[in-house]
Amino acid sequence: MVLSRALGPYETTAIGLGCMPLSIENHPSEAVGIETIHAALDAGCRHLDTAWAYYESGHEEQTNEKLVRKALESWNGPRDEVTVATKVGHYRNFTDGEPTWAVDGRPESLIRHGKESAKALGVDAIDLLYFHRPDPQVDYKESLEGIKDLLDEGVAKKAGISNASIEQIDIARGILGDDLVAVQNQYSPIFKDTQDTLDYTAGLGLAFVCWSPLGGFRKAKDETKFDPFRTVAQAHDVSYQQVVLAWELAKGDHVFVIPGAHRPATILDSLKAGDLDLSPEELATLG
Ligand SMILES: NC(=O)c1ccc[n+]([C@@H]2O[C@H](COP(=O)([O-])OP(=O)(O)OC[C@H]3O[C@@H](n4cnc5c(N)ncnc54)[C@H](OP(=O)(O)O)[C@@H]3O)[C@@H](O)[C@H]2O)c1
C-alpha cells in the first residue's frame, strides 16, 4: 500500500507520479511513457501530476495531458480512484534557440487553456487545476479570477497554485476560498527557500506538494547535499531517493511528493518511500 493522505476532498497517495519527464525534451517513447504510468498505477499510485505545458518546445502542445489520458483509458484498474492534477499558465517557447518556459497569466488565456486541458484529459471537470506560475505582466488577482471562472463553470473541481509566496497564498485564499486546496512549490534538499510556505500551508489545512522533490533532472546540482541521505539510506538498505522522499513526507501530514520518472523502475522505487520509517535522530541529522 502506498501511503495515503487527504488532498482537499481527495483521499489519494502522498507519493504521486510527476509526469513531466515523459513528454518534455529527451522524453522516452510513448510506449515507455504509458508503461511508466501503468507501472505506477499498478503499484498503487493514485496521484498523477501533469500540465498544459508539458510538451517539447516547437512540437505538439499538451502531449503530457494526452499521454495521461491514453494511459488511464488503457489501464485495467479503478480510474475513479486516481486524482489527476494539471496546471495552466505556462507554454513552451525558445530563447536564443534554447527551449524555455514562457508564462501567460492573462485570465482569458488561463480559461482557454483550462478548457483545453479538460478536453485533452477527456474529463468534464479536472480534479485539481493549478495556476502554474505568477505572470509578472498580469496582476496576480486577475489571473486567479480566471481560475475562479473555471471553477464556477465546472471545468475544474478544485484549485491549487504553484510557485507561490505566502502573500500570493493569501490572495488566492481570498479569491478561491475553500476551493483552494493545494500549493505546489519546489522543495528538496537542494532547495529549501520555500520552507516558509510549507510551514504556512500546514496551519491553513492546505496540501503542500513538493515539485522536483529529488532536486530535478534538468540542471546539474550540488550532489554533496544528498550525502547525509546516502548515509541514512545505507543503514536501511534502500536508495537515497527513498530517504529524501520520506524526509519530505515527514515534514507534515499535509506534504505530498511528485517524483518524476522516465521509466518504471524509478517510480516503483520512489513509491516505497511511504513505508520507510526514519527515526527522530535520523530526521534530525537530515535537517
Ligand atoms: N509546478 C512547477 O512549476 C513544476 C516544475 C518542475 C516540475 N514539476 C513537477 O514535479 C515533478 C518532479 O520533478 P522533476 O521531474 O523535475 O524532478 P525530480 O522528481 O526531482 O527528479 C526526477 C529524476 O529523479 C530520478 N528518480 C526518480 N525517482 C528515483 C529513484 N527512486 N531512484 C533513482 N532515481 C530516481 C528520475 O530518474 P529517471 O530519469 O532515471 O527515471 C529523474 O531523472 C515533475 O515531473 C512535474 O510533474 C512542477
Tab-separated table of C-alpha atoms and ligand atoms in Angstrom:
chain	number	residue	atom	x	y	z
A	1	MET	CA	0.000	0.000	0.000
A	2	VAL	CA	1.346	3.396	-0.950
A	3	LEU	CA	0.958	5.958	1.851
A	4	SER	CA	-2.420	7.703	1.531
A	5	ARG	CA	-3.269	11.292	2.538
A	6	ALA	CA	-6.127	13.780	2.122
A	7	LEU	CA	-5.540	16.306	-0.648
A	8	GLY	CA	-8.538	18.590	-0.287
A	9	PRO	CA	-11.556	16.292	-0.800
A	10	TYR	CA	-9.446	13.542	-2.383
A	11	GLU	CA	-8.020	10.602	-0.461
A	12	THR	CA	-5.019	9.936	-2.640
A	13	THR	CA	-1.416	8.802	-2.411
A	14	ALA	CA	1.121	11.089	-0.762
A	15	ILE	CA	3.548	9.992	-3.474
A	16	GLY	CA	2.330	10.898	-6.944
A	17	LEU	CA	3.946	10.442	-10.329
A	18	GLY	CA	5.403	13.647	-11.752
A	19	CYS	CA	4.679	13.020	-15.436
A	20	MET	CA	6.708	15.898	-16.918
A	21	PRO	CA	9.814	13.858	-17.938
A	22	LEU	CA	7.596	11.618	-20.069
A	23	SER	CA	6.980	14.289	-22.698
A	24	ILE	CA	9.385	17.225	-22.479
A	25	GLU	CA	12.840	17.312	-24.119
A	26	ASN	CA	14.610	13.900	-24.110
A	27	HIS	CA	11.427	12.050	-23.249
A	28	PRO	CA	11.135	8.300	-23.742
A	29	SER	CA	8.844	6.751	-26.379
A	30	GLU	CA	5.093	6.955	-25.876
A	31	ALA	CA	5.064	3.213	-25.165
A	32	VAL	CA	7.565	3.623	-22.311
A	33	GLY	CA	5.588	6.641	-21.069
A	34	ILE	CA	2.412	4.590	-20.861
A	35	GLU	CA	4.297	1.683	-19.331
A	36	THR	CA	5.692	4.022	-16.661
A	37	ILE	CA	2.267	5.417	-15.771
A	38	HIS	CA	0.749	1.915	-15.725
A	39	ALA	CA	3.572	0.638	-13.503
A	40	ALA	CA	2.925	3.464	-11.038
A	41	LEU	CA	-0.833	2.855	-11.009
A	42	ASP	CA	-0.433	-0.934	-10.714
A	43	ALA	CA	1.829	-0.356	-7.697
A	44	GLY	CA	-0.938	1.666	-6.013
A	45	CYS	CA	-0.108	5.247	-7.007
A	46	ARG	CA	-3.334	7.259	-7.259
A	47	HIS	CA	-1.972	10.740	-7.959
A	48	LEU	CA	-0.737	11.930	-11.359
A	49	ASP	CA	0.728	15.377	-11.945
A	50	THR	CA	0.699	16.869	-15.443
A	51	ALA	CA	0.390	20.326	-17.057
A	52	TRP	CA	-0.866	22.007	-20.215
A	53	ALA	CA	2.754	22.988	-20.926
A	54	TYR	CA	4.421	19.580	-20.617
A	55	TYR	CA	5.371	19.182	-24.271
A	56	GLU	CA	8.538	19.858	-26.239
A	57	SER	CA	9.119	23.437	-27.389
A	58	GLY	CA	8.073	23.770	-31.012
A	59	HIS	CA	6.138	20.474	-31.011
A	60	GLU	CA	2.518	19.487	-30.473
A	61	GLU	CA	1.018	21.076	-27.336
A	62	GLN	CA	-0.421	19.214	-24.343
A	63	THR	CA	1.271	15.924	-25.186
A	64	ASN	CA	1.641	15.023	-21.498
A	65	GLU	CA	-2.058	15.522	-20.737
A	66	LYS	CA	-2.877	13.387	-23.793
A	67	LEU	CA	-0.421	10.710	-22.624
A	68	VAL	CA	-2.039	10.652	-19.168
A	69	ARG	CA	-5.451	10.238	-20.767
A	70	LYS	CA	-4.237	7.437	-23.016
A	71	ALA	CA	-2.604	5.650	-20.084
A	72	LEU	CA	-5.731	5.915	-17.929
A	73	GLU	CA	-8.002	4.766	-20.741
A	74	SER	CA	-5.853	1.708	-21.400
A	75	TRP	CA	-5.421	0.823	-17.715
A	76	ASN	CA	-7.469	-2.009	-16.248
A	77	GLY	CA	-7.648	-0.576	-12.718
A	78	PRO	CA	-10.145	1.706	-10.946
A	79	ARG	CA	-9.871	5.003	-12.868
A	80	ASP	CA	-12.188	6.806	-10.414
A	81	GLU	CA	-9.637	6.330	-7.611
A	82	VAL	CA	-6.996	8.367	-9.447
A	83	THR	CA	-6.592	12.082	-8.736
A	84	VAL	CA	-5.263	13.903	-11.788
A	85	ALA	CA	-3.780	17.349	-11.304
A	86	THR	CA	-2.883	19.657	-14.167
A	87	LYS	CA	-1.722	23.255	-14.476
A	88	VAL	CA	-2.274	26.266	-16.706
A	89	GLY	CA	-0.264	29.452	-17.091
A	90	HIS	CA	2.882	28.238	-18.861
A	91	TYR	CA	3.603	27.462	-22.500
A	92	ARG	CA	6.819	26.424	-24.253
A	93	ASN	CA	8.956	28.745	-26.310
A	94	PHE	CA	12.543	29.338	-27.387
A	95	THR	CA	15.089	31.890	-26.211
A	96	ASP	CA	18.284	32.073	-28.298
A	97	GLY	CA	17.337	28.730	-29.815
A	98	GLU	CA	17.044	27.060	-26.385
A	99	PRO	CA	13.692	25.640	-25.227
A	100	THR	CA	12.169	27.762	-22.456
A	101	TRP	CA	9.105	28.000	-20.233
A	102	ALA	CA	7.123	31.149	-21.000
A	103	VAL	CA	4.289	32.445	-18.819
A	104	ASP	CA	0.878	33.713	-19.812
A	105	GLY	CA	-1.306	34.506	-16.811
A	106	ARG	CA	-3.966	36.534	-18.600
A	107	PRO	CA	-7.344	35.301	-17.394
A	108	GLU	CA	-8.616	34.721	-20.929
A	109	SER	CA	-5.579	32.526	-21.686
A	110	LEU	CA	-5.991	30.565	-18.443
A	111	ILE	CA	-9.673	29.979	-19.202
A	112	ARG	CA	-8.907	28.807	-22.733
A	113	HIS	CA	-6.091	26.543	-21.592
A	114	GLY	CA	-8.161	25.157	-18.697
A	115	LYS	CA	-10.896	24.119	-21.115
A	116	GLU	CA	-8.287	22.603	-23.442
A	117	SER	CA	-6.789	20.694	-20.508
A	118	ALA	CA	-10.164	19.162	-19.607
A	119	LYS	CA	-10.609	18.174	-23.256
A	120	ALA	CA	-7.137	16.640	-23.561
A	121	LEU	CA	-7.622	14.728	-20.313
A	122	GLY	CA	-11.045	13.576	-21.516
A	123	VAL	CA	-12.913	14.760	-18.406
A	124	ASP	CA	-15.895	17.039	-17.814
A	125	ALA	CA	-14.174	18.511	-14.765
A	126	ILE	CA	-10.490	18.486	-13.812
A	127	ASP	CA	-9.868	17.102	-10.294
A	128	LEU	CA	-7.251	19.687	-9.391
A	129	LEU	CA	-6.221	22.634	-11.550
A	130	TYR	CA	-3.200	24.691	-10.545
A	131	PHE	CA	-2.267	28.171	-11.664
A	132	HIS	CA	1.254	27.168	-12.780
A	133	ARG	CA	3.309	30.312	-12.156
A	134	PRO	CA	2.690	34.017	-11.485
A	135	ASP	CA	2.964	36.189	-14.594
A	136	PRO	CA	4.841	39.417	-13.777
A	137	GLN	CA	2.879	41.196	-16.547
A	138	VAL	CA	-0.509	40.369	-15.018
A	139	ASP	CA	-1.920	41.279	-11.612
A	140	TYR	CA	-1.998	38.055	-9.552
A	141	LYS	CA	-5.610	38.675	-8.559
A	142	GLU	CA	-6.651	38.938	-12.210
A	143	SER	CA	-5.043	35.599	-13.034
A	144	LEU	CA	-6.831	33.982	-10.112
A	145	GLU	CA	-10.153	35.396	-11.289
A	146	GLY	CA	-9.569	33.333	-14.438
A	147	ILE	CA	-9.076	30.196	-12.317
A	148	LYS	CA	-12.227	31.097	-10.352
A	149	ASP	CA	-14.208	31.331	-13.586
A	150	LEU	CA	-13.083	27.794	-14.448
A	151	LEU	CA	-14.291	26.561	-11.026
A	152	ASP	CA	-17.588	28.415	-11.400
A	153	GLU	CA	-18.116	26.949	-14.867
A	154	GLY	CA	-17.399	23.431	-13.571
A	155	VAL	CA	-14.275	22.983	-15.705
A	156	ALA	CA	-12.296	22.248	-12.516
A	157	LYS	CA	-13.478	20.797	-9.210
A	158	LYS	CA	-10.693	22.171	-7.023
A	159	ALA	CA	-7.818	24.599	-7.485
A	160	GLY	CA	-4.208	24.963	-6.492
A	161	ILE	CA	-1.468	27.491	-7.000
A	162	SER	CA	2.162	26.817	-7.820
A	163	ASN	CA	5.392	28.749	-7.347
A	164	ALA	CA	3.583	30.925	-4.829
A	165	SER	CA	4.725	33.067	-1.899
A	166	ILE	CA	2.860	33.476	1.404
A	167	GLU	CA	1.431	36.761	0.152
A	168	GLN	CA	0.143	35.046	-3.007
A	169	ILE	CA	-1.337	32.189	-0.961
A	170	ASP	CA	-3.337	34.766	0.986
A	171	ILE	CA	-4.503	36.479	-2.215
A	172	ALA	CA	-5.563	33.115	-3.637
A	173	ARG	CA	-7.456	32.203	-0.459
A	174	GLY	CA	-9.351	35.478	-0.720
A	175	ILE	CA	-10.465	34.757	-4.291
A	176	LEU	CA	-10.824	30.970	-4.375
A	177	GLY	CA	-11.947	30.379	-0.773
A	178	ASP	CA	-12.332	26.711	0.184
A	179	ASP	CA	-11.832	25.636	-3.430
A	180	LEU	CA	-8.128	26.336	-2.972
A	181	VAL	CA	-6.759	23.027	-1.682
A	182	ALA	CA	-3.074	22.842	-2.640
A	183	VAL	CA	0.148	24.776	-3.057
A	184	GLN	CA	2.776	23.168	-5.310
A	185	ASN	CA	6.245	24.609	-4.729
A	186	GLN	CA	9.780	23.461	-5.362
A	187	TYR	CA	11.177	21.757	-2.253
A	188	SER	CA	14.081	19.344	-1.825
A	189	PRO	CA	17.448	19.024	-0.052
A	190	ILE	CA	18.896	21.431	-2.645
A	191	PHE	CA	16.013	23.917	-2.450
A	192	LYS	CA	14.502	24.859	0.906
A	193	ASP	CA	13.697	28.512	0.177
A	194	THR	CA	10.012	27.620	0.268
A	195	GLN	CA	10.141	26.292	3.849
A	196	ASP	CA	8.037	29.291	4.943
A	197	THR	CA	5.212	28.253	2.601
A	198	LEU	CA	5.471	24.598	3.680
A	199	ASP	CA	5.001	25.732	7.295
A	200	TYR	CA	2.291	28.259	6.412
A	201	THR	CA	0.145	25.770	4.456
A	202	ALA	CA	0.184	23.371	7.444
A	203	GLY	CA	-1.643	25.952	9.554
A	204	LEU	CA	-4.213	26.572	6.810
A	205	GLY	CA	-5.039	22.915	6.123
A	206	LEU	CA	-3.759	23.218	2.540
A	207	ALA	CA	-1.773	20.444	0.880
A	208	PHE	CA	1.875	21.271	0.148
A	209	VAL	CA	3.095	19.414	-2.937
A	210	CYS	CA	6.887	19.328	-3.403
A	211	TRP	CA	7.946	19.650	-7.048
A	212	SER	CA	11.350	18.349	-8.167
A	213	PRO	CA	11.467	16.613	-4.765
A	214	LEU	CA	14.702	14.838	-5.758
A	215	GLY	CA	16.380	18.009	-6.953
A	216	GLY	CA	15.229	17.723	-10.570
A	217	PHE	CA	16.942	16.231	-13.610
A	218	ARG	CA	17.305	19.168	-15.957
A	219	LYS	CA	20.238	21.016	-14.381
A	220	ALA	CA	23.440	19.967	-12.653
A	221	LYS	CA	23.025	20.085	-8.886
A	222	ASP	CA	25.194	20.112	-5.792
A	223	GLU	CA	25.327	16.366	-5.178
A	224	THR	CA	27.009	16.822	-1.785
A	225	LYS	CA	23.641	17.990	-0.410
A	226	PHE	CA	22.480	14.374	-0.763
A	227	ASP	CA	25.402	12.851	1.179
A	228	PRO	CA	23.570	12.693	4.550
A	229	PHE	CA	20.668	10.975	2.746
A	230	ARG	CA	23.087	8.442	1.253
A	231	THR	CA	24.418	7.644	4.726
A	232	VAL	CA	20.927	7.028	6.136
A	233	ALA	CA	20.000	5.033	3.015
A	234	GLN	CA	22.899	2.642	3.603
A	235	ALA	CA	21.639	1.849	7.101
A	236	HIS	CA	18.182	0.998	5.711
A	237	ASP	CA	19.474	-0.696	2.551
A	238	VAL	CA	17.289	1.500	0.320
A	239	SER	CA	18.004	4.113	-2.349
A	240	TYR	CA	18.900	7.590	-1.100
A	241	GLN	CA	15.990	8.876	-3.188
A	242	GLN	CA	13.593	6.966	-0.917
A	243	VAL	CA	15.199	8.634	2.098
A	244	VAL	CA	14.807	12.080	0.501
A	245	LEU	CA	11.111	11.490	-0.190
A	246	ALA	CA	10.489	10.020	3.295
A	247	TRP	CA	12.228	13.043	4.857
A	248	GLU	CA	9.973	15.395	2.873
A	249	LEU	CA	6.841	13.435	3.831
A	250	ALA	CA	7.901	13.635	7.485
A	251	LYS	CA	7.714	17.444	7.297
A	252	GLY	CA	3.953	17.220	7.893
A	253	ASP	CA	0.806	15.241	7.142
A	254	HIS	CA	-0.105	17.892	4.565
A	255	VAL	CA	3.019	17.201	2.459
A	256	PHE	CA	2.926	15.349	-0.874
A	257	VAL	CA	5.777	14.488	-3.254
A	258	ILE	CA	5.591	14.017	-7.023
A	259	PRO	CA	8.898	12.449	-8.104
A	260	GLY	CA	9.432	12.414	-11.858
A	261	ALA	CA	10.447	9.316	-13.795
A	262	HIS	CA	11.463	8.412	-17.338
A	263	ARG	CA	10.925	4.689	-16.755
A	264	PRO	CA	9.043	2.290	-14.480
A	265	ALA	CA	11.999	1.337	-12.243
A	266	THR	CA	12.500	4.774	-10.719
A	267	ILE	CA	8.858	5.478	-9.847
A	268	LEU	CA	8.455	1.939	-8.482
A	269	ASP	CA	11.380	2.582	-6.149
A	270	SER	CA	10.087	6.028	-5.150
A	271	LEU	CA	6.633	4.691	-4.266
A	272	LYS	CA	8.222	2.609	-1.481
A	273	ALA	CA	9.296	5.771	0.369
A	274	GLY	CA	5.992	5.878	2.256
A	275	ASP	CA	6.937	2.627	4.023
A	276	LEU	CA	10.283	3.947	5.200
A	277	ASP	CA	10.273	4.955	8.879
A	278	LEU	CA	13.044	7.362	9.717
A	279	SER	CA	13.883	7.754	13.405
A	280	PRO	CA	13.732	11.184	15.090
A	281	GLU	CA	17.548	11.044	15.309
A	282	GLU	CA	17.875	10.360	11.585
A	283	LEU	CA	15.419	13.133	10.735
A	284	ALA	CA	17.394	15.491	12.959
A	285	THR	CA	20.631	14.743	11.080
A	286	LEU	CA	18.885	15.333	7.750
A	287	GLY	CA	17.660	18.790	8.799
B	1	LIG	N1	4.934	23.340	-10.617
B	1	LIG	C1	6.062	23.518	-11.269
B	1	LIG	O1	6.439	24.639	-11.641
B	1	LIG	C2	6.923	22.323	-11.560
B	1	LIG	C3	8.240	22.490	-12.025
B	1	LIG	C4	9.018	21.339	-12.259
B	1	LIG	C5	8.481	20.084	-12.020
B	1	LIG	N2	7.170	19.959	-11.596
B	1	LIG	C6	6.586	18.623	-11.335
B	1	LIG	O2	7.424	17.923	-10.413
B	1	LIG	C7	7.689	16.628	-10.953
B	1	LIG	C8	9.005	16.111	-10.430
B	1	LIG	O3	10.047	16.982	-10.739
B	1	LIG	P1	11.228	16.593	-11.717
B	1	LIG	O4	10.758	15.513	-12.611
B	1	LIG	O5	11.738	17.873	-12.257
B	1	LIG	O6	12.404	16.106	-10.773
B	1	LIG	P2	12.623	15.068	-9.591
B	1	LIG	O7	11.397	14.330	-9.280
B	1	LIG	O8	13.285	15.821	-8.512
B	1	LIG	O9	13.708	14.118	-10.250
B	1	LIG	C9	13.411	13.265	-11.319
B	1	LIG	C10	14.672	12.477	-11.610
B	1	LIG	O10	14.953	11.644	-10.495
B	1	LIG	C11	15.138	10.337	-10.926
B	1	LIG	N3	14.480	9.447	-9.948
B	1	LIG	C12	13.205	9.497	-9.532
B	1	LIG	N4	12.968	8.561	-8.599
B	1	LIG	C13	14.128	7.893	-8.430
B	1	LIG	C14	14.540	6.792	-7.625
B	1	LIG	N5	13.690	6.236	-6.749
B	1	LIG	N6	15.820	6.357	-7.729
B	1	LIG	C15	16.697	6.938	-8.593
B	1	LIG	N7	16.380	7.977	-9.385
B	1	LIG	C16	15.100	8.454	-9.299
B	1	LIG	C17	14.475	10.179	-12.257
B	1	LIG	O11	15.237	9.205	-12.920
B	1	LIG	P3	14.937	8.566	-14.359
B	1	LIG	O12	15.119	9.694	-15.300
B	1	LIG	O13	16.008	7.525	-14.484
B	1	LIG	O14	13.575	7.992	-14.354
B	1	LIG	C18	14.554	11.591	-12.832
B	1	LIG	O15	15.733	11.743	-13.601
B	1	LIG	C19	7.660	16.846	-12.471
B	1	LIG	O16	7.532	15.648	-13.158
B	1	LIG	C20	6.476	17.754	-12.583
B	1	LIG	O17	5.289	16.970	-12.571
B	1	LIG	C21	6.413	21.050	-11.354
